[in-house]
Amino acid sequence: MSDYYMLECYASPEQWEYTSVDGPPPSIEGVESWISGRPFGVKVREPIELSWDPDTRGSRKYLYDAGIPLYHRALCAALNDAGVDNLQTYRTSIVDPRSGEICRDYLAVNVVGLVAAADLGKSVYRAHSDPPLVDSDFDSLVIDPARASGLLMFRLAECVSGVVVHRRVKEALEARGGFGLTFVPPQEWIG
């Protein structure tokens, strides 16, 4: 059993349709990237104002990872209860353009922690830089537990779109119903 998993939030087969966030994220002065794994050195004005996509229908997911990562407040609380302490969170206001209703159930999340934890000798990947950092394409990933140093949650330095969680976090979230998340074994992860 692996100590680490890749965190994903796919739509379940029962709920292929879900509401998504509209358009590109707003630019925030001083914030270059929400997936750099680095702490923000600026004060982010809150709430961050977003819109639901009027062309999508269905349930809302607990985690949106495109643009600005959005985690439902209940998911953030569960991560905190599981011991995750490296999240910078910011209040959001997401308006439904059809009804005008404003949703405040989500936090914009910056996962702080960028770790070069891939065992590149055992992984299957294509690098776009040398050394292979930031945007490597993985067909199979092997996490080196020594490099992960027991961290509970972090971004993978070799592919910053990948969020890695420890088995302890996975089990804690699953015990609370799983939040519609998928915990992909690294060897099966394509990212």
mmCIF file with all atom_site columns, C-alpha atoms in Angstrom:
data_model
loop_
_atom_site.group_PDB
_atom_site.id
_atom_site.type_symbol
_atom_site.label_atom_id
_atom_site.label_alt_id
_atom_site.label_comp_id
_atom_site.label_asym_id
_atom_site.label_entity_id
_atom_site.label_seq_id
_atom_site.pdbx_PDB_ins_code
_atom_site.Cartn_x
_atom_site.Cartn_y
_atom_site.Cartn_z
_atom_site.occupancy
_atom_site.B_iso_or_equiv
_atom_site.pdbx_formal_charge
_atom_site.auth_seq_id
_atom_site.auth_comp_id
_atom_site.auth_asym_id
_atom_site.auth_atom_id
_atom_site.pdbx_PDB_model_num
ATOM 1   C CA . MET A 1 1   ? 0.000   0.000  0.000   1.00 0.00 ? 1   MET A CA 1
ATOM 2   C CA . SER A 1 2   ? 1.309   3.416  -0.953  1.00 0.00 ? 2   SER A CA 1
ATOM 3   C CA . ASP A 1 3   ? 1.799   6.098  1.684   1.00 0.00 ? 3   ASP A CA 1
ATOM 4   C CA . TYR A 1 4   ? 0.909   8.785  -0.874  1.00 0.00 ? 4   TYR A CA 1
ATOM 5   C CA . TYR A 1 5   ? -1.909  9.429  -3.335  1.00 0.00 ? 5   TYR A CA 1
ATOM 6   C CA . MET A 1 6   ? -2.670  12.018 -5.987  1.00 0.00 ? 6   MET A CA 1
ATOM 7   C CA . LEU A 1 7   ? -5.755  14.083 -5.143  1.00 0.00 ? 7   LEU A CA 1
ATOM 8   C CA . GLU A 1 8   ? -8.334  14.457 -7.915  1.00 0.00 ? 8   GLU A CA 1
ATOM 9   C CA . CYS A 1 9   ? -11.984 15.470 -8.081  1.00 0.00 ? 9   CYS A CA 1
ATOM 10  C CA . TYR A 1 10  ? -13.611 13.801 -11.052 1.00 0.00 ? 10  TYR A CA 1
ATOM 11  C CA . ALA A 1 11  ? -17.349 13.905 -11.615 1.00 0.00 ? 11  ALA A CA 1
ATOM 12  C CA . SER A 1 12  ? -18.846 10.625 -10.471 1.00 0.00 ? 12  SER A CA 1
ATOM 13  C CA . PRO A 1 13  ? -20.615 8.428  -13.063 1.00 0.00 ? 13  PRO A CA 1
ATOM 14  C CA . GLU A 1 14  ? -23.934 9.272  -11.361 1.00 0.00 ? 14  GLU A CA 1
ATOM 15  C CA . GLN A 1 15  ? -23.228 12.993 -11.670 1.00 0.00 ? 15  GLN A CA 1
ATOM 16  C CA . TRP A 1 16  ? -21.509 13.590 -15.003 1.00 0.00 ? 16  TRP A CA 1
ATOM 17  C CA . GLU A 1 17  ? -23.059 17.018 -15.055 1.00 0.00 ? 17  GLU A CA 1
ATOM 18  C CA . TYR A 1 18  ? -21.941 19.532 -12.495 1.00 0.00 ? 18  TYR A CA 1
ATOM 19  C CA . THR A 1 19  ? -21.821 23.270 -12.157 1.00 0.00 ? 19  THR A CA 1
ATOM 20  C CA . SER A 1 20  ? -18.458 24.775 -13.018 1.00 0.00 ? 20  SER A CA 1
ATOM 21  C CA . VAL A 1 21  ? -16.831 28.133 -12.402 1.00 0.00 ? 21  VAL A CA 1
ATOM 22  C CA . ASP A 1 22  ? -17.017 30.579 -15.299 1.00 0.00 ? 22  ASP A CA 1
ATOM 23  C CA . GLY A 1 23  ? -14.112 32.026 -17.225 1.00 0.00 ? 23  GLY A CA 1
ATOM 24  C CA . PRO A 1 24  ? -10.487 32.608 -16.368 1.00 0.00 ? 24  PRO A CA 1
ATOM 25  C CA . PRO A 1 25  ? -9.664  33.510 -12.773 1.00 0.00 ? 25  PRO A CA 1
ATOM 26  C CA . PRO A 1 26  ? -9.417  37.181 -11.949 1.00 0.00 ? 26  PRO A CA 1
ATOM 27  C CA . SER A 1 27  ? -5.900  38.527 -11.727 1.00 0.00 ? 27  SER A CA 1
ATOM 28  C CA . ILE A 1 28  ? -4.853  39.373 -8.212  1.00 0.00 ? 28  ILE A CA 1
ATOM 29  C CA . GLU A 1 29  ? -2.066  41.879 -7.767  1.00 0.00 ? 29  GLU A CA 1
ATOM 30  C CA . GLY A 1 30  ? 1.081   40.195 -6.473  1.00 0.00 ? 30  GLY A CA 1
ATOM 31  C CA . VAL A 1 31  ? -0.173  36.624 -7.080  1.00 0.00 ? 31  VAL A CA 1
ATOM 32  C CA . GLU A 1 32  ? 1.551   35.032 -10.054 1.00 0.00 ? 32  GLU A CA 1
ATOM 33  C CA . SER A 1 33  ? 0.288   31.485 -9.643  1.00 0.00 ? 33  SER A CA 1
ATOM 34  C CA . TRP A 1 34  ? -2.107  29.531 -7.446  1.00 0.00 ? 34  TRP A CA 1
ATOM 35  C CA . ILE A 1 35  ? -0.203  26.304 -8.170  1.00 0.00 ? 35  ILE A CA 1
ATOM 36  C CA . SER A 1 36  ? 3.378   27.364 -7.476  1.00 0.00 ? 36  SER A CA 1
ATOM 37  C CA . GLY A 1 37  ? 3.361   25.808 -4.015  1.00 0.00 ? 37  GLY A CA 1
ATOM 38  C CA . ARG A 1 38  ? 4.822   29.017 -2.620  1.00 0.00 ? 38  ARG A CA 1
ATOM 39  C CA . PRO A 1 39  ? 3.201   31.210 0.028   1.00 0.00 ? 39  PRO A CA 1
ATOM 40  C CA . PHE A 1 40  ? 1.773   34.503 -1.135  1.00 0.00 ? 40  PHE A CA 1
ATOM 41  C CA . GLY A 1 41  ? 3.753   37.461 0.116   1.00 0.00 ? 41  GLY A CA 1
ATOM 42  C CA . VAL A 1 42  ? 0.885   39.893 -0.426  1.00 0.00 ? 42  VAL A CA 1
ATOM 43  C CA . LYS A 1 43  ? -2.439  40.512 1.230   1.00 0.00 ? 43  LYS A CA 1
ATOM 44  C CA . VAL A 1 44  ? -5.165  39.130 -1.018  1.00 0.00 ? 44  VAL A CA 1
ATOM 45  C CA . ARG A 1 45  ? -8.325  41.255 -1.111  1.00 0.00 ? 45  ARG A CA 1
ATOM 46  C CA . GLU A 1 46  ? -11.337 39.252 0.027   1.00 0.00 ? 46  GLU A CA 1
ATOM 47  C CA . PRO A 1 47  ? -13.764 38.054 -0.935  1.00 0.00 ? 47  PRO A CA 1
ATOM 48  C CA . ILE A 1 48  ? -12.445 36.923 -4.292  1.00 0.00 ? 48  ILE A CA 1
ATOM 49  C CA . GLU A 1 49  ? -15.360 37.425 -6.678  1.00 0.00 ? 49  GLU A CA 1
ATOM 50  C CA . LEU A 1 50  ? -16.180 34.655 -9.153  1.00 0.00 ? 50  LEU A CA 1
ATOM 51  C CA . SER A 1 51  ? -19.207 33.434 -11.154 1.00 0.00 ? 51  SER A CA 1
ATOM 52  C CA . TRP A 1 52  ? -20.763 30.065 -11.786 1.00 0.00 ? 52  TRP A CA 1
ATOM 53  C CA . ASP A 1 53  ? -20.818 29.155 -15.471 1.00 0.00 ? 53  ASP A CA 1
ATOM 54  C CA . PRO A 1 54  ? -24.401 29.786 -16.668 1.00 0.00 ? 54  PRO A CA 1
ATOM 55  C CA . ASP A 1 55  ? -24.039 27.088 -19.341 1.00 0.00 ? 55  ASP A CA 1
ATOM 56  C CA . THR A 1 56  ? -23.444 24.287 -16.806 1.00 0.00 ? 56  THR A CA 1
ATOM 57  C CA . ARG A 1 57  ? -25.990 22.546 -14.623 1.00 0.00 ? 57  ARG A CA 1
ATOM 58  C CA . GLY A 1 58  ? -25.911 19.984 -11.890 1.00 0.00 ? 58  GLY A CA 1
ATOM 59  C CA . SER A 1 59  ? -24.436 19.483 -8.462  1.00 0.00 ? 59  SER A CA 1
ATOM 60  C CA . ARG A 1 60  ? -21.439 21.386 -7.188  1.00 0.00 ? 60  ARG A CA 1
ATOM 61  C CA . LYS A 1 61  ? -18.189 19.588 -6.501  1.00 0.00 ? 61  LYS A CA 1
ATOM 62  C CA . TYR A 1 62  ? -16.249 19.891 -3.256  1.00 0.00 ? 62  TYR A CA 1
ATOM 63  C CA . LEU A 1 63  ? -13.054 20.780 -5.099  1.00 0.00 ? 63  LEU A CA 1
ATOM 64  C CA . TYR A 1 64  ? -12.404 22.751 -8.276  1.00 0.00 ? 64  TYR A CA 1
ATOM 65  C CA . ASP A 1 65  ? -8.785  22.789 -9.407  1.00 0.00 ? 65  ASP A CA 1
ATOM 66  C CA . ALA A 1 66  ? -8.854  24.925 -12.557 1.00 0.00 ? 66  ALA A CA 1
ATOM 67  C CA . GLY A 1 67  ? -7.788  28.552 -12.373 1.00 0.00 ? 67  GLY A CA 1
ATOM 68  C CA . ILE A 1 68  ? -8.033  29.364 -8.693  1.00 0.00 ? 68  ILE A CA 1
ATOM 69  C CA . PRO A 1 69  ? -8.326  26.138 -6.664  1.00 0.00 ? 69  PRO A CA 1
ATOM 70  C CA . LEU A 1 70  ? -11.622 26.190 -4.758  1.00 0.00 ? 70  LEU A CA 1
ATOM 71  C CA . TYR A 1 71  ? -12.273 23.884 -1.812  1.00 0.00 ? 71  TYR A CA 1
ATOM 72  C CA . HIS A 1 72  ? -15.646 23.663 -0.103  1.00 0.00 ? 72  HIS A CA 1
ATOM 73  C CA . ARG A 1 73  ? -15.479 24.908 3.495   1.00 0.00 ? 73  ARG A CA 1
ATOM 74  C CA . ALA A 1 74  ? -16.416 21.426 4.785   1.00 0.00 ? 74  ALA A CA 1
ATOM 75  C CA . LEU A 1 75  ? -13.464 19.933 2.885   1.00 0.00 ? 75  LEU A CA 1
ATOM 76  C CA . CYS A 1 76  ? -11.099 22.568 4.311   1.00 0.00 ? 76  CYS A CA 1
ATOM 77  C CA . ALA A 1 77  ? -12.346 21.781 7.815   1.00 0.00 ? 77  ALA A CA 1
ATOM 78  C CA . ALA A 1 78  ? -11.816 18.050 7.259   1.00 0.00 ? 78  ALA A CA 1
ATOM 79  C CA . LEU A 1 79  ? -8.291  18.652 5.940   1.00 0.00 ? 79  LEU A CA 1
ATOM 80  C CA . ASN A 1 80  ? -7.541  20.788 8.989   1.00 0.00 ? 80  ASN A CA 1
ATOM 81  C CA . ASP A 1 81  ? -8.924  18.079 11.291  1.00 0.00 ? 81  ASP A CA 1
ATOM 82  C CA . ALA A 1 82  ? -6.664  15.544 9.503   1.00 0.00 ? 82  ALA A CA 1
ATOM 83  C CA . GLY A 1 83  ? -3.631  17.665 10.425  1.00 0.00 ? 83  GLY A CA 1
ATOM 84  C CA . VAL A 1 84  ? -3.084  19.535 7.161   1.00 0.00 ? 84  VAL A CA 1
ATOM 85  C CA . ASP A 1 85  ? -1.693  22.916 8.185   1.00 0.00 ? 85  ASP A CA 1
ATOM 86  C CA . ASN A 1 86  ? -0.142  24.297 5.006   1.00 0.00 ? 86  ASN A CA 1
ATOM 87  C CA . LEU A 1 87  ? -3.130  25.852 3.253   1.00 0.00 ? 87  LEU A CA 1
ATOM 88  C CA . GLN A 1 88  ? -3.565  29.557 2.687   1.00 0.00 ? 88  GLN A CA 1
ATOM 89  C CA . THR A 1 89  ? -7.303  30.125 2.343   1.00 0.00 ? 89  THR A CA 1
ATOM 90  C CA . TYR A 1 90  ? -9.275  33.122 1.118   1.00 0.00 ? 90  TYR A CA 1
ATOM 91  C CA . ARG A 1 91  ? -13.000 33.821 1.239   1.00 0.00 ? 91  ARG A CA 1
ATOM 92  C CA . THR A 1 92  ? -14.864 33.798 -2.067  1.00 0.00 ? 92  THR A CA 1
ATOM 93  C CA . SER A 1 93  ? -18.157 35.094 -3.365  1.00 0.00 ? 93  SER A CA 1
ATOM 94  C CA . ILE A 1 94  ? -19.467 33.069 -6.309  1.00 0.00 ? 94  ILE A CA 1
ATOM 95  C CA . VAL A 1 95  ? -22.499 34.570 -8.013  1.00 0.00 ? 95  VAL A CA 1
ATOM 96  C CA . ASP A 1 96  ? -25.017 32.591 -10.036 1.00 0.00 ? 96  ASP A CA 1
ATOM 97  C CA . PRO A 1 97  ? -25.638 34.870 -13.050 1.00 0.00 ? 97  PRO A CA 1
ATOM 98  C CA . ARG A 1 98  ? -29.052 33.272 -13.660 1.00 0.00 ? 98  ARG A CA 1
ATOM 99  C CA . SER A 1 99  ? -30.497 33.899 -10.192 1.00 0.00 ? 99  SER A CA 1
ATOM 100 C CA . GLY A 1 100 ? -28.165 36.435 -8.620  1.00 0.00 ? 100 GLY A CA 1
ATOM 101 C CA . GLU A 1 101 ? -27.693 34.061 -5.673  1.00 0.00 ? 101 GLU A CA 1
ATOM 102 C CA . ILE A 1 102 ? -24.270 34.383 -4.025  1.00 0.00 ? 102 ILE A CA 1
ATOM 103 C CA . CYS A 1 103 ? -22.498 31.279 -2.759  1.00 0.00 ? 103 CYS A CA 1
ATOM 104 C CA . ARG A 1 104 ? -19.956 31.696 0.046   1.00 0.00 ? 104 ARG A CA 1
ATOM 105 C CA . ASP A 1 105 ? -19.371 27.975 0.638   1.00 0.00 ? 105 ASP A CA 1
ATOM 106 C CA . TYR A 1 106 ? -15.931 27.856 -1.016  1.00 0.00 ? 106 TYR A CA 1
ATOM 107 C CA . LEU A 1 107 ? -12.475 29.061 -0.110  1.00 0.00 ? 107 LEU A CA 1
ATOM 108 C CA . ALA A 1 108 ? -9.751  29.849 -2.626  1.00 0.00 ? 108 ALA A CA 1
ATOM 109 C CA . VAL A 1 109 ? -6.830  27.649 -1.597  1.00 0.00 ? 109 VAL A CA 1
ATOM 110 C CA . ASN A 1 110 ? -3.092  27.958 -2.049  1.00 0.00 ? 110 ASN A CA 1
ATOM 111 C CA . VAL A 1 111 ? -1.425  24.643 -1.137  1.00 0.00 ? 111 VAL A CA 1
ATOM 112 C CA . VAL A 1 112 ? 1.923   25.754 0.290   1.00 0.00 ? 112 VAL A CA 1
ATOM 113 C CA . GLY A 1 113 ? 4.683   23.228 -0.190  1.00 0.00 ? 113 GLY A CA 1
ATOM 114 C CA . LEU A 1 114 ? 6.490   22.322 -3.370  1.00 0.00 ? 114 LEU A CA 1
ATOM 115 C CA . VAL A 1 115 ? 8.345   19.023 -3.023  1.00 0.00 ? 115 VAL A CA 1
ATOM 116 C CA . ALA A 1 116 ? 10.514  17.218 -5.574  1.00 0.00 ? 116 ALA A CA 1
ATOM 117 C CA . ALA A 1 117 ? 9.238   13.841 -4.388  1.00 0.00 ? 117 ALA A CA 1
ATOM 118 C CA . ALA A 1 118 ? 9.154   11.916 -7.689  1.00 0.00 ? 118 ALA A CA 1
ATOM 119 C CA . ASP A 1 119 ? 11.496  8.970  -8.025  1.00 0.00 ? 119 ASP A CA 1
ATOM 120 C CA . LEU A 1 120 ? 12.358  9.752  -11.638 1.00 0.00 ? 120 LEU A CA 1
ATOM 121 C CA . GLY A 1 121 ? 14.327  6.536  -12.094 1.00 0.00 ? 121 GLY A CA 1
ATOM 122 C CA . LYS A 1 122 ? 11.172  4.487  -11.459 1.00 0.00 ? 122 LYS A CA 1
ATOM 123 C CA . SER A 1 123 ? 8.557   6.852  -12.941 1.00 0.00 ? 123 SER A CA 1
ATOM 124 C CA . VAL A 1 124 ? 7.399   7.005  -16.553 1.00 0.00 ? 124 VAL A CA 1
ATOM 125 C CA . TYR A 1 125 ? 7.398   10.626 -17.698 1.00 0.00 ? 125 TYR A CA 1
ATOM 126 C CA . ARG A 1 126 ? 8.322   13.135 -20.364 1.00 0.00 ? 126 ARG A CA 1
ATOM 127 C CA . ALA A 1 127 ? 10.202  16.198 -19.151 1.00 0.00 ? 127 ALA A CA 1
ATOM 128 C CA . HIS A 1 128 ? 9.869   19.617 -20.738 1.00 0.00 ? 128 HIS A CA 1
ATOM 129 C CA . SER A 1 129 ? 12.901  21.017 -18.917 1.00 0.00 ? 129 SER A CA 1
ATOM 130 C CA . ASP A 1 130 ? 16.179  19.881 -17.438 1.00 0.00 ? 130 ASP A CA 1
ATOM 131 C CA . PRO A 1 131 ? 16.010  19.230 -14.558 1.00 0.00 ? 131 PRO A CA 1
ATOM 132 C CA . PRO A 1 132 ? 12.445  17.900 -14.912 1.00 0.00 ? 132 PRO A CA 1
ATOM 133 C CA . LEU A 1 133 ? 10.490  20.420 -12.852 1.00 0.00 ? 133 LEU A CA 1
ATOM 134 C CA . VAL A 1 134 ? 7.128   22.177 -12.984 1.00 0.00 ? 134 VAL A CA 1
ATOM 135 C CA . ASP A 1 135 ? 5.452   20.655 -16.061 1.00 0.00 ? 135 ASP A CA 1
ATOM 136 C CA . SER A 1 136 ? 6.652   17.097 -16.659 1.00 0.00 ? 136 SER A CA 1
ATOM 137 C CA . ASP A 1 137 ? 4.016   14.753 -18.102 1.00 0.00 ? 137 ASP A CA 1
ATOM 138 C CA . PHE A 1 138 ? 3.655   11.555 -16.072 1.00 0.00 ? 138 PHE A CA 1
ATOM 139 C CA . ASP A 1 139 ? 2.203   8.296  -17.307 1.00 0.00 ? 139 ASP A CA 1
ATOM 140 C CA . SER A 1 140 ? 3.178   6.601  -14.056 1.00 0.00 ? 140 SER A CA 1
ATOM 141 C CA . LEU A 1 141 ? 4.592   8.222  -10.958 1.00 0.00 ? 141 LEU A CA 1
ATOM 142 C CA . VAL A 1 142 ? 6.575   6.757  -8.093  1.00 0.00 ? 142 VAL A CA 1
ATOM 143 C CA . ILE A 1 143 ? 6.753   8.905  -4.956  1.00 0.00 ? 143 ILE A CA 1
ATOM 144 C CA . ASP A 1 144 ? 9.962   8.637  -2.942  1.00 0.00 ? 144 ASP A CA 1
ATOM 145 C CA . PRO A 1 145 ? 8.700   8.595  0.679   1.00 0.00 ? 145 PRO A CA 1
ATOM 146 C CA . ALA A 1 146 ? 12.048  9.871  1.975   1.00 0.00 ? 146 ALA A CA 1
ATOM 147 C CA . ARG A 1 147 ? 11.735  13.002 -0.185  1.00 0.00 ? 147 ARG A CA 1
ATOM 148 C CA . ALA A 1 148 ? 8.118   13.493 0.875   1.00 0.00 ? 148 ALA A CA 1
ATOM 149 C CA . SER A 1 149 ? 9.373   13.575 4.479   1.00 0.00 ? 149 SER A CA 1
ATOM 150 C CA . GLY A 1 150 ? 6.041   12.547 5.981   1.00 0.00 ? 150 GLY A CA 1
ATOM 151 C CA . LEU A 1 151 ? 4.299   15.696 4.753   1.00 0.00 ? 151 LEU A CA 1
ATOM 152 C CA . LEU A 1 152 ? 0.516   15.375 4.719   1.00 0.00 ? 152 LEU A CA 1
ATOM 153 C CA . MET A 1 153 ? -0.226  17.430 1.592   1.00 0.00 ? 153 MET A CA 1
ATOM 154 C CA . PHE A 1 154 ? 1.906   19.216 -1.005  1.00 0.00 ? 154 PHE A CA 1
ATOM 155 C CA . ARG A 1 155 ? 2.326   20.092 -4.663  1.00 0.00 ? 155 ARG A CA 1
ATOM 156 C CA . LEU A 1 156 ? 4.604   17.892 -6.732  1.00 0.00 ? 156 LEU A CA 1
ATOM 157 C CA . ALA A 1 157 ? 7.573   19.990 -7.912  1.00 0.00 ? 157 ALA A CA 1
ATOM 158 C CA . GLU A 1 158 ? 7.988   17.932 -11.081 1.00 0.00 ? 158 GLU A CA 1
ATOM 159 C CA . CYS A 1 159 ? 4.370   18.632 -12.096 1.00 0.00 ? 159 CYS A CA 1
ATOM 160 C CA . VAL A 1 160 ? 2.863   21.466 -10.045 1.00 0.00 ? 160 VAL A CA 1
ATOM 161 C CA . SER A 1 161 ? -0.697  20.667 -11.083 1.00 0.00 ? 161 SER A CA 1
ATOM 162 C CA . GLY A 1 162 ? -0.389  17.485 -9.004  1.00 0.00 ? 162 GLY A CA 1
ATOM 163 C CA . VAL A 1 163 ? -1.485  17.610 -5.366  1.00 0.00 ? 163 VAL A CA 1
ATOM 164 C CA . VAL A 1 164 ? -0.140  14.791 -3.218  1.00 0.00 ? 164 VAL A CA 1
ATOM 165 C CA . VAL A 1 165 ? -1.799  13.624 0.009   1.00 0.00 ? 165 VAL A CA 1
ATOM 166 C CA . HIS A 1 166 ? -0.584  11.196 2.641   1.00 0.00 ? 166 HIS A CA 1
ATOM 167 C CA . ARG A 1 167 ? -2.555  7.996  3.278   1.00 0.00 ? 167 ARG A CA 1
ATOM 168 C CA . ARG A 1 168 ? -3.550  9.412  6.695   1.00 0.00 ? 168 ARG A CA 1
ATOM 169 C CA . VAL A 1 169 ? -5.328  12.342 4.986   1.00 0.00 ? 169 VAL A CA 1
ATOM 170 C CA . LYS A 1 170 ? -6.967  10.014 2.456   1.00 0.00 ? 170 LYS A CA 1
ATOM 171 C CA . GLU A 1 171 ? -8.322  7.791  5.215   1.00 0.00 ? 171 GLU A CA 1
ATOM 172 C CA . ALA A 1 172 ? -9.550  10.765 7.275   1.00 0.00 ? 172 ALA A CA 1
ATOM 173 C CA . LEU A 1 173 ? -11.430 12.205 4.284   1.00 0.00 ? 173 LEU A CA 1
ATOM 174 C CA . GLU A 1 174 ? -12.879 8.816  3.343   1.00 0.00 ? 174 GLU A CA 1
ATOM 175 C CA . ALA A 1 175 ? -14.104 8.394  6.931   1.00 0.00 ? 175 ALA A CA 1
ATOM 176 C CA . ARG A 1 176 ? -16.123 11.589 6.423   1.00 0.00 ? 176 ARG A CA 1
ATOM 177 C CA . GLY A 1 177 ? -17.678 10.391 3.162   1.00 0.00 ? 177 GLY A CA 1
ATOM 178 C CA . GLY A 1 178 ? -14.853 11.186 0.740   1.00 0.00 ? 178 GLY A CA 1
ATOM 179 C CA . PHE A 1 179 ? -16.211 14.549 -0.498  1.00 0.00 ? 179 PHE A CA 1
ATOM 180 C CA . GLY A 1 180 ? -16.465 13.173 -4.041  1.00 0.00 ? 180 GLY A CA 1
ATOM 181 C CA . LEU A 1 181 ? -12.671 13.030 -4.257  1.00 0.00 ? 181 LEU A CA 1
ATOM 182 C CA . THR A 1 182 ? -10.591 10.389 -5.984  1.00 0.00 ? 182 THR A CA 1
ATOM 183 C CA . PHE A 1 183 ? -7.307  9.254  -4.462  1.00 0.00 ? 183 PHE A CA 1
ATOM 184 C CA . VAL A 1 184 ? -5.273  7.971  -7.375  1.00 0.00 ? 184 VAL A CA 1
ATOM 185 C CA . PRO A 1 185 ? -2.356  5.638  -6.652  1.00 0.00 ? 185 PRO A CA 1
ATOM 186 C CA . PRO A 1 186 ? 0.700   7.442  -8.064  1.00 0.00 ? 186 PRO A CA 1
ATOM 187 C CA . GLN A 1 187 ? 1.538   4.536  -10.402 1.00 0.00 ? 187 GLN A CA 1
ATOM 188 C CA . GLU A 1 188 ? -1.856  5.024  -12.073 1.00 0.00 ? 188 GLU A CA 1
ATOM 189 C CA . TRP A 1 189 ? -1.740  8.824  -12.177 1.00 0.00 ? 189 TRP A CA 1
ATOM 190 C CA . ILE A 1 190 ? -1.536  10.587 -15.508 1.00 0.00 ? 190 ILE A CA 1
ATOM 191 C CA . GLY A 1 191 ? -0.665  14.209 -15.065 1.00 0.00 ? 191 GLY A CA 1
#
